[in-house]
Short mmCIF file of C-alpha atoms in Angstrom, two decimals:
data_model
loop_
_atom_site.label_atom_id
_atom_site.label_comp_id
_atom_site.label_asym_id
_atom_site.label_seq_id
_atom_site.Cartn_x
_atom_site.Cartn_y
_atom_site.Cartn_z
CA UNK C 1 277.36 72.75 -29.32
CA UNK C 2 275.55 69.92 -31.39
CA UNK C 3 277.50 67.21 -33.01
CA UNK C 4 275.62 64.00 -35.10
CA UNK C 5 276.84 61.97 -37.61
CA UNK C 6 275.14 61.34 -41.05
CA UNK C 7 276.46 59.33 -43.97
CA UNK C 8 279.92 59.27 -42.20
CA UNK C 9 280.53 63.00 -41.48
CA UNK C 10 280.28 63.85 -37.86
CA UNK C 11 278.46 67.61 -38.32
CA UNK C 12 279.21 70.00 -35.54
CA UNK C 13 276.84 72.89 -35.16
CA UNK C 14 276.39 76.06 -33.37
CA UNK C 15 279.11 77.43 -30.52
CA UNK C 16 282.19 75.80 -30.11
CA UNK C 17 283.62 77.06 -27.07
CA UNK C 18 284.82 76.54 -23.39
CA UNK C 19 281.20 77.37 -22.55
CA UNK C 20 279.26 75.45 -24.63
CA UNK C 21 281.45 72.22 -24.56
CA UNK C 22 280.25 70.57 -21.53
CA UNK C 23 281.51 67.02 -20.10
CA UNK C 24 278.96 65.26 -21.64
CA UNK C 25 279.12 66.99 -25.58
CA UNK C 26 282.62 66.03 -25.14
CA UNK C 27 281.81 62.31 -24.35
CA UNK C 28 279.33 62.56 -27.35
CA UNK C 29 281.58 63.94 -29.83
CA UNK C 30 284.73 61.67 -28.80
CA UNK C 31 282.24 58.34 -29.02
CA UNK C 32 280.89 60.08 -32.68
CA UNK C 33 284.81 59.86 -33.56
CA UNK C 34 285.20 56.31 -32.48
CA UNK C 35 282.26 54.84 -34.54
CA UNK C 36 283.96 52.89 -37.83
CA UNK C 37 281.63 54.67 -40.03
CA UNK C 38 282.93 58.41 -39.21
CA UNK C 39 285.21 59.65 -41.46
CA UNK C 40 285.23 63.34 -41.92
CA UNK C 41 284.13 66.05 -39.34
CA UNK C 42 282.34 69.33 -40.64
CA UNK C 43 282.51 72.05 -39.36
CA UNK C 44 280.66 74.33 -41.60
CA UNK C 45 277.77 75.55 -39.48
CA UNK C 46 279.89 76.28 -36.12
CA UNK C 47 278.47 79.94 -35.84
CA UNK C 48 281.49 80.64 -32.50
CA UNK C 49 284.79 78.98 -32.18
CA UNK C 50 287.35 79.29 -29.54
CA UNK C 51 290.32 77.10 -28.49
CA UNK C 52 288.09 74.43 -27.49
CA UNK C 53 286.93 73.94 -31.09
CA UNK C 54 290.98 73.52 -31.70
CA UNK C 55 290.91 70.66 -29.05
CA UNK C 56 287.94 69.04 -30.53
CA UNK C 57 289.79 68.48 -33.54
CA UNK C 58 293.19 67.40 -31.94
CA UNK C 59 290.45 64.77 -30.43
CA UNK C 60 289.26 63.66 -33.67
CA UNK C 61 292.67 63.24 -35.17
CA UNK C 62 294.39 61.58 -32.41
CA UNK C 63 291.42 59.12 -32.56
CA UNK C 64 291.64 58.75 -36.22
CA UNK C 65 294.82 59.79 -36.75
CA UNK C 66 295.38 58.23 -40.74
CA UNK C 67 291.37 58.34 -41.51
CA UNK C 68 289.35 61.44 -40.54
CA UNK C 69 288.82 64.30 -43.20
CA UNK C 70 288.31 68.05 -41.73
CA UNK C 71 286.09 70.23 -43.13
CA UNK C 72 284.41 73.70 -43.24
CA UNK C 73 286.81 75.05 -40.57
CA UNK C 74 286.22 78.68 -38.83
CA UNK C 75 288.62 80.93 -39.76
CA UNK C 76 289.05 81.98 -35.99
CA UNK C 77 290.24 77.99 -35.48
CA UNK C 78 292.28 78.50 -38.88
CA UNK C 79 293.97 81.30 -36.87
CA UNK C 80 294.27 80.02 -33.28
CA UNK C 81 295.79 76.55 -35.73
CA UNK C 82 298.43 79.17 -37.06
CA UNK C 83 299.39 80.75 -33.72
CA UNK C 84 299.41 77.40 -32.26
CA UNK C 85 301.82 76.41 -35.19
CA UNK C 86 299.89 73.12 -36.05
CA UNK C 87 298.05 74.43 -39.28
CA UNK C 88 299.36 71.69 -40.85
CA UNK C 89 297.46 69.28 -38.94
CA UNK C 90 294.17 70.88 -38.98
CA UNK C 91 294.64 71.81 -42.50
CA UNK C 92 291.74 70.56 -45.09
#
């Protein structure tokens, strides 16, 4: 997993999963969510999601909870946000 942030979008790239999320991406991606300039988190070149991709995102919203914008999300996360019944919240 790569995250950066560019003109305000925090870009995540390849796999998203409990492999590829280590302790420190997960530090990385949390402080990306913090900075005042991020306001929308795309998802559009994630190439593997799992349910860690779904946690990343709970992350970004409970940081940003009134101010963060999803994009570009994985089906498989639009699924696993269904079964999980919080579609709503992960919905763009």
């Amino acid at each position: 997993m790569q995250s950066e942030v560019r003109d305000g979008v925090l870009y995540v790239k390849g796999e998203v999963t409990v492999k590829t999320i280590t302790p420190a991406n997960y530090a990385r991606f949390e402080q990306q969510c913090r900075l005042n300039e991020t306001h929308t988190v795309d998802l559009s070149e994630v190439s593997r999601a799992d349910s860690s991709c779904v946690s990343l995102l709970l992350t970004a919203l409970r940081l940003k909870p009134s101010s963060v914008a999803l994009r570009g999300l994985p089906d498989s996360v639009a699924a696993l946000a269904e079964l999980y019944e919080i579609k709503e919240w992960v919905a763009p």
